[in-house]
mmCIF file with all atom_site columns, C-alpha atoms and ligand atoms in Angstrom:
data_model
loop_
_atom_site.group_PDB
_atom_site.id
_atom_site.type_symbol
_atom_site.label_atom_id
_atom_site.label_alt_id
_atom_site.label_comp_id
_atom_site.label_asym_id
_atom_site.label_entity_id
_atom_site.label_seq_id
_atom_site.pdbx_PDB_ins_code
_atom_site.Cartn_x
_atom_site.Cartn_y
_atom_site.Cartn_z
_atom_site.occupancy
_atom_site.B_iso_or_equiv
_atom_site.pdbx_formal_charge
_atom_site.auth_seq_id
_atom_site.auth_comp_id
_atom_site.auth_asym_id
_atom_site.auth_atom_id
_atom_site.pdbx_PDB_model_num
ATOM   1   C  CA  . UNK A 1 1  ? 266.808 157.106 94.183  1.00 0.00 ? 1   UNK A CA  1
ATOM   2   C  CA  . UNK A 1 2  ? 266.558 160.474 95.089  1.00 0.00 ? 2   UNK A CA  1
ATOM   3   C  CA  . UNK A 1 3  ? 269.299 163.394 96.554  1.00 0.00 ? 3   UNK A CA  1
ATOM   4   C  CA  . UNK A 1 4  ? 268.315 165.060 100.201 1.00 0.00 ? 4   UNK A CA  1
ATOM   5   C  CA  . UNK A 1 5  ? 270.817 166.950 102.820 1.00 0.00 ? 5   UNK A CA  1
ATOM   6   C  CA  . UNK A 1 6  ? 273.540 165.136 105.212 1.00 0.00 ? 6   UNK A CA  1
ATOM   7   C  CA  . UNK A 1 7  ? 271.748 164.094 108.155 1.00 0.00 ? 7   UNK A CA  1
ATOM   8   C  CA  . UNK A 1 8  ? 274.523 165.226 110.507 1.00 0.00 ? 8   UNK A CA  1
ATOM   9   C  CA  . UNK A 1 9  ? 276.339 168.305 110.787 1.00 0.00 ? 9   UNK A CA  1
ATOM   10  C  CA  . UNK A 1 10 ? 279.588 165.805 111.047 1.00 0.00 ? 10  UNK A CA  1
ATOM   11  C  CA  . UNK A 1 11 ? 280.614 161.961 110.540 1.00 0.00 ? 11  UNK A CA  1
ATOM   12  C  CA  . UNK A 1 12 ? 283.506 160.238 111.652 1.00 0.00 ? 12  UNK A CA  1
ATOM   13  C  CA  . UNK A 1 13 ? 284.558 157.386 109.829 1.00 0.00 ? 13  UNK A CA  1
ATOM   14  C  CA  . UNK A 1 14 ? 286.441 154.752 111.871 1.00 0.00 ? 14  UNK A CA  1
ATOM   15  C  CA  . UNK A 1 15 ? 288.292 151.686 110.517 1.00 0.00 ? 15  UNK A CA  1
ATOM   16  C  CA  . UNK A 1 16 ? 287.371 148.670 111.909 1.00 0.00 ? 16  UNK A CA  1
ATOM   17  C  CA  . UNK A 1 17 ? 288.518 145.948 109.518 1.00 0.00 ? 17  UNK A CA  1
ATOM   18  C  CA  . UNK A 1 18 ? 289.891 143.417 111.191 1.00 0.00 ? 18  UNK A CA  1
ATOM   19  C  CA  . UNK A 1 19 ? 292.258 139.987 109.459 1.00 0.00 ? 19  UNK A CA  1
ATOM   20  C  CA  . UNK A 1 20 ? 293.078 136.966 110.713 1.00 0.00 ? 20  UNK A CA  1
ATOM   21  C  CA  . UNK A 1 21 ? 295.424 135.923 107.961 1.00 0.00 ? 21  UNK A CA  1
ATOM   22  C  CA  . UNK A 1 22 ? 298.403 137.726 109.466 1.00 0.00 ? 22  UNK A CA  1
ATOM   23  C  CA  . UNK A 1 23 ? 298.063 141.425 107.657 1.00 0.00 ? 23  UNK A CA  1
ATOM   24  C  CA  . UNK A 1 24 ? 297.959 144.249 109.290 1.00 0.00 ? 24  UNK A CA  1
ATOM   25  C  CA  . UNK A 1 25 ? 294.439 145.923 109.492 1.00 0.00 ? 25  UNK A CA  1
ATOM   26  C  CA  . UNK A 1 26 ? 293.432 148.645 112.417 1.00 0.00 ? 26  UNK A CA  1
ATOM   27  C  CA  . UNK A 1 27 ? 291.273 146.354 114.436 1.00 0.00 ? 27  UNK A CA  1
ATOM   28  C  CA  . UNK A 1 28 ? 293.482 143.650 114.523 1.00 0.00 ? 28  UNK A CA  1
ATOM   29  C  CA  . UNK A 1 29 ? 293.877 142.806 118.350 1.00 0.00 ? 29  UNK A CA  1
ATOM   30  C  CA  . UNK A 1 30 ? 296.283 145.182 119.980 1.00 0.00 ? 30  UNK A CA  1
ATOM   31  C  CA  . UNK A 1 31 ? 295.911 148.221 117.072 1.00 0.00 ? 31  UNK A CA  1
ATOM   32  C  CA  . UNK A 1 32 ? 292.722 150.021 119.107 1.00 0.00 ? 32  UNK A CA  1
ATOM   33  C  CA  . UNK A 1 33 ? 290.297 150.527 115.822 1.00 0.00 ? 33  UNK A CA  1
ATOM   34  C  CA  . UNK A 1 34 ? 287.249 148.939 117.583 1.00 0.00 ? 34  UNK A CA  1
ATOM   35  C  CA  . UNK A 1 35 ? 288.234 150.929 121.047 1.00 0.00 ? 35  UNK A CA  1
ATOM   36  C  CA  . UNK A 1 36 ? 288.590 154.063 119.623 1.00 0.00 ? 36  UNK A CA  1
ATOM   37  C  CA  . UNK A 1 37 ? 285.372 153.371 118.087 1.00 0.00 ? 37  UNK A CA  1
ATOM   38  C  CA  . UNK A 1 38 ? 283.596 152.488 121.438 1.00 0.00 ? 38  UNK A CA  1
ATOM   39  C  CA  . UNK A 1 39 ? 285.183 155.439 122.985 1.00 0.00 ? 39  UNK A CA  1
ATOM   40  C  CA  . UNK A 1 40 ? 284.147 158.071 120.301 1.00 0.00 ? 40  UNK A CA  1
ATOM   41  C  CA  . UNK A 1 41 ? 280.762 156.717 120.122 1.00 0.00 ? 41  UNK A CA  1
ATOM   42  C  CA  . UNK A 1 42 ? 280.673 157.289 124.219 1.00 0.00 ? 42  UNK A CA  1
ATOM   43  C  CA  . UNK A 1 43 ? 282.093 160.162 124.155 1.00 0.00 ? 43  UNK A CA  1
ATOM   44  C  CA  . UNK A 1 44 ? 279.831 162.124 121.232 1.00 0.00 ? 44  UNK A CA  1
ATOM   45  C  CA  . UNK A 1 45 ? 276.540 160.573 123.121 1.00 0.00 ? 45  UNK A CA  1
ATOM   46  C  CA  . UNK A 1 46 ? 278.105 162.247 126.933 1.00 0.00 ? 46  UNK A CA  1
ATOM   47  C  CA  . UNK A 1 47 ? 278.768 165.869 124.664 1.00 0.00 ? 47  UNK A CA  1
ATOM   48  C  CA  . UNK A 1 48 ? 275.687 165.536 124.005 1.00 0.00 ? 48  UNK A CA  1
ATOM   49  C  CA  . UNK A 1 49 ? 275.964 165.846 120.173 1.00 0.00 ? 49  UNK A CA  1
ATOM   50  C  CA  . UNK A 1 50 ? 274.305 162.379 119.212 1.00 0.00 ? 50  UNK A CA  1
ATOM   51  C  CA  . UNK A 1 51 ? 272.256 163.201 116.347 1.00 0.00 ? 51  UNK A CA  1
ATOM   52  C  CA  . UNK A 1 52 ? 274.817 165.999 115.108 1.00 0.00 ? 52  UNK A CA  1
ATOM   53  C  CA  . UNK A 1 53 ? 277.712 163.804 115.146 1.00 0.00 ? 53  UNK A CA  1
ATOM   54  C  CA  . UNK A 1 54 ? 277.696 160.299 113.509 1.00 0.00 ? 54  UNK A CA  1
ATOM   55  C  CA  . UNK A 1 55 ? 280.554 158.130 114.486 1.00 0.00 ? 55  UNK A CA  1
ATOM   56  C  CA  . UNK A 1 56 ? 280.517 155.360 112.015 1.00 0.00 ? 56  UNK A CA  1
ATOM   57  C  CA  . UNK A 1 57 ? 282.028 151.836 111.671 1.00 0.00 ? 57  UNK A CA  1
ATOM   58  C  CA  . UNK A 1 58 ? 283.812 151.547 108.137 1.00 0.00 ? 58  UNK A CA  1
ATOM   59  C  CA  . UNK A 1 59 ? 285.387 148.745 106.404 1.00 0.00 ? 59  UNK A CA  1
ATOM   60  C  CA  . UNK A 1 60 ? 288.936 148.947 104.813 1.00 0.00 ? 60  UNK A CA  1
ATOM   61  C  CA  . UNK A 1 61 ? 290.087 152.171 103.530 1.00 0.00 ? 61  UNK A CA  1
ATOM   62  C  CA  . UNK A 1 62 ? 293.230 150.706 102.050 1.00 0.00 ? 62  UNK A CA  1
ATOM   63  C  CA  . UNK A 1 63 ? 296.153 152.784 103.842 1.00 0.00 ? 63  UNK A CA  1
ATOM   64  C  CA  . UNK A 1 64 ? 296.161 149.577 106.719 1.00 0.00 ? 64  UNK A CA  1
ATOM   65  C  CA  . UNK A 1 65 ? 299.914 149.653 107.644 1.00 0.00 ? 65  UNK A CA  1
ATOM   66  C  CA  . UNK A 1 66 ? 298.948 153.299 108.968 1.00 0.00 ? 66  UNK A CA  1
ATOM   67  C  CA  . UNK A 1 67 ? 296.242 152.736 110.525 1.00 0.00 ? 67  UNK A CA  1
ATOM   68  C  CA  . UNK A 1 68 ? 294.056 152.907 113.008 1.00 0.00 ? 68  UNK A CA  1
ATOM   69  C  CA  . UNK A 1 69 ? 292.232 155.174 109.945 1.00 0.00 ? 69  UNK A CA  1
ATOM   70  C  CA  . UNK A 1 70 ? 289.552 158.092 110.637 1.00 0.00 ? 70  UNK A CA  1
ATOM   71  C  CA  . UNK A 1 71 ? 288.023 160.289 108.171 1.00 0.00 ? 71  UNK A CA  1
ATOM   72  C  CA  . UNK A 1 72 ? 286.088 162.987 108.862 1.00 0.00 ? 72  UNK A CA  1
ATOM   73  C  CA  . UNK A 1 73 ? 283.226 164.863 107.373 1.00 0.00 ? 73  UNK A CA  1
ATOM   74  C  CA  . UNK A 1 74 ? 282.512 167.290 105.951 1.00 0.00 ? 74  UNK A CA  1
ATOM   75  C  CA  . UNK A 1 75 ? 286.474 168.517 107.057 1.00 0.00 ? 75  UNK A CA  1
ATOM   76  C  CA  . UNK A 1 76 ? 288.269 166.068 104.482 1.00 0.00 ? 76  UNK A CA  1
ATOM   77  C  CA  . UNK A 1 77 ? 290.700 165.376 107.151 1.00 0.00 ? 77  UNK A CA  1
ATOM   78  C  CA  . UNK A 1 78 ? 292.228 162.340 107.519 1.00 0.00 ? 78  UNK A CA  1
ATOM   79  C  CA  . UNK A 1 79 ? 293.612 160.932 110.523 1.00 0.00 ? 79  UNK A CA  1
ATOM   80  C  CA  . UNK A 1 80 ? 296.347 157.789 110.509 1.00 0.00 ? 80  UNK A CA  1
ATOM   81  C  CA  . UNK A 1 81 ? 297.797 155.995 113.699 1.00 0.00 ? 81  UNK A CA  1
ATOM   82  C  CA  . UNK A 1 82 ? 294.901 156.885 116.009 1.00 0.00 ? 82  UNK A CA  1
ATOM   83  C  CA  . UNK A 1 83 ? 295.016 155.414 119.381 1.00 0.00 ? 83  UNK A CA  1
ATOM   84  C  CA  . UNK A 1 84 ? 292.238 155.193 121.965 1.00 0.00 ? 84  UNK A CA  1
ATOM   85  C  CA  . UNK A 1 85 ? 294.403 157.689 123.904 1.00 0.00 ? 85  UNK A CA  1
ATOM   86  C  CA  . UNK A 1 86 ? 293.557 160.157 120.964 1.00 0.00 ? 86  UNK A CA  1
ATOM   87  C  CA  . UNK A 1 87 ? 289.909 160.360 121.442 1.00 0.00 ? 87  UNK A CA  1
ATOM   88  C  CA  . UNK A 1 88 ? 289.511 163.378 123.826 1.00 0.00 ? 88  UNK A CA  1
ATOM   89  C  CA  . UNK A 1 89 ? 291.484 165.459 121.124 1.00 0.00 ? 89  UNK A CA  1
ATOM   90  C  CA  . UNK A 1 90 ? 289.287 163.584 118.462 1.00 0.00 ? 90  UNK A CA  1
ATOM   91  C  CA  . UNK A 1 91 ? 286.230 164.754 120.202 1.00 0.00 ? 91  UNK A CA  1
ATOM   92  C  CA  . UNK A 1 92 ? 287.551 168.675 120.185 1.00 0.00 ? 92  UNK A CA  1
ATOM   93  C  CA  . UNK A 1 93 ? 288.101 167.945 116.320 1.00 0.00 ? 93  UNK A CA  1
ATOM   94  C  CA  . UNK A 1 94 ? 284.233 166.718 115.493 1.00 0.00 ? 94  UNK A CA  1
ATOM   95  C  CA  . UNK A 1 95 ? 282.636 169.079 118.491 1.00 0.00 ? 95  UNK A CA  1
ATOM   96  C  CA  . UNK A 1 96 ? 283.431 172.390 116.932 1.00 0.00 ? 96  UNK A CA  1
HETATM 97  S  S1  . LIG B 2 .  ? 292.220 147.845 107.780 1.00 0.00 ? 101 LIG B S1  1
HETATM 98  FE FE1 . LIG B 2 .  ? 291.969 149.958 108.186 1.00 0.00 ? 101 LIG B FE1 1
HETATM 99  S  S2  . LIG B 2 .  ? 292.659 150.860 106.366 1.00 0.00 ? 101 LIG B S2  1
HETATM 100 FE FE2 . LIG B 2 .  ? 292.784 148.764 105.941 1.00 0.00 ? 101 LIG B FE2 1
#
């Protein structure tokens, strides 16, 4: 094992845990985790910031009945009851 620097200046966590036992979970059809996903991953590679940004998928981060979840990196901030309508302000967050 060894330590070395973040790879990206920024990474985006997105929920994408999805059920199919009835609970809520922020890519359940209709809640937008996996669009919003899509969208950001589009969007970062058109500003041009693909190898500075990293939009990754992540499993359950345990606050489901607000999701759709984000976290971002290095900023700390989380973001709860995303919609796919939220990515162009998204983007502004993780481009500056
Ligand atoms: S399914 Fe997204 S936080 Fe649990």
């Amino acid at each position: 094992m060894e330590s070395a620097p973040v790879p990206y200046r920024k990474t985006v966590f997105v929920c994408v845990h999805s059920r199919e036992d009835g609970r809520v979970a922020c890519a359940n059809p209709g809640r937008g985790g996996e669009e919003i996903l899509k969208a950001l991953k589009a969007e970062v590679k058109k500003a041009g910031l693909k190898g500075q940004v990293r939009v990754a998928r992540s499993g359950c981060l345990d606050l489901c009945e607000q999701g759709p979840n984000l976290f971002l990196f290095p900023a700390g901030e989380w973001i709860r009851g995303a919609s796919p309508a939220d990515v162009p302000e998204l983007l502004k967050k993780i481009a500056g």
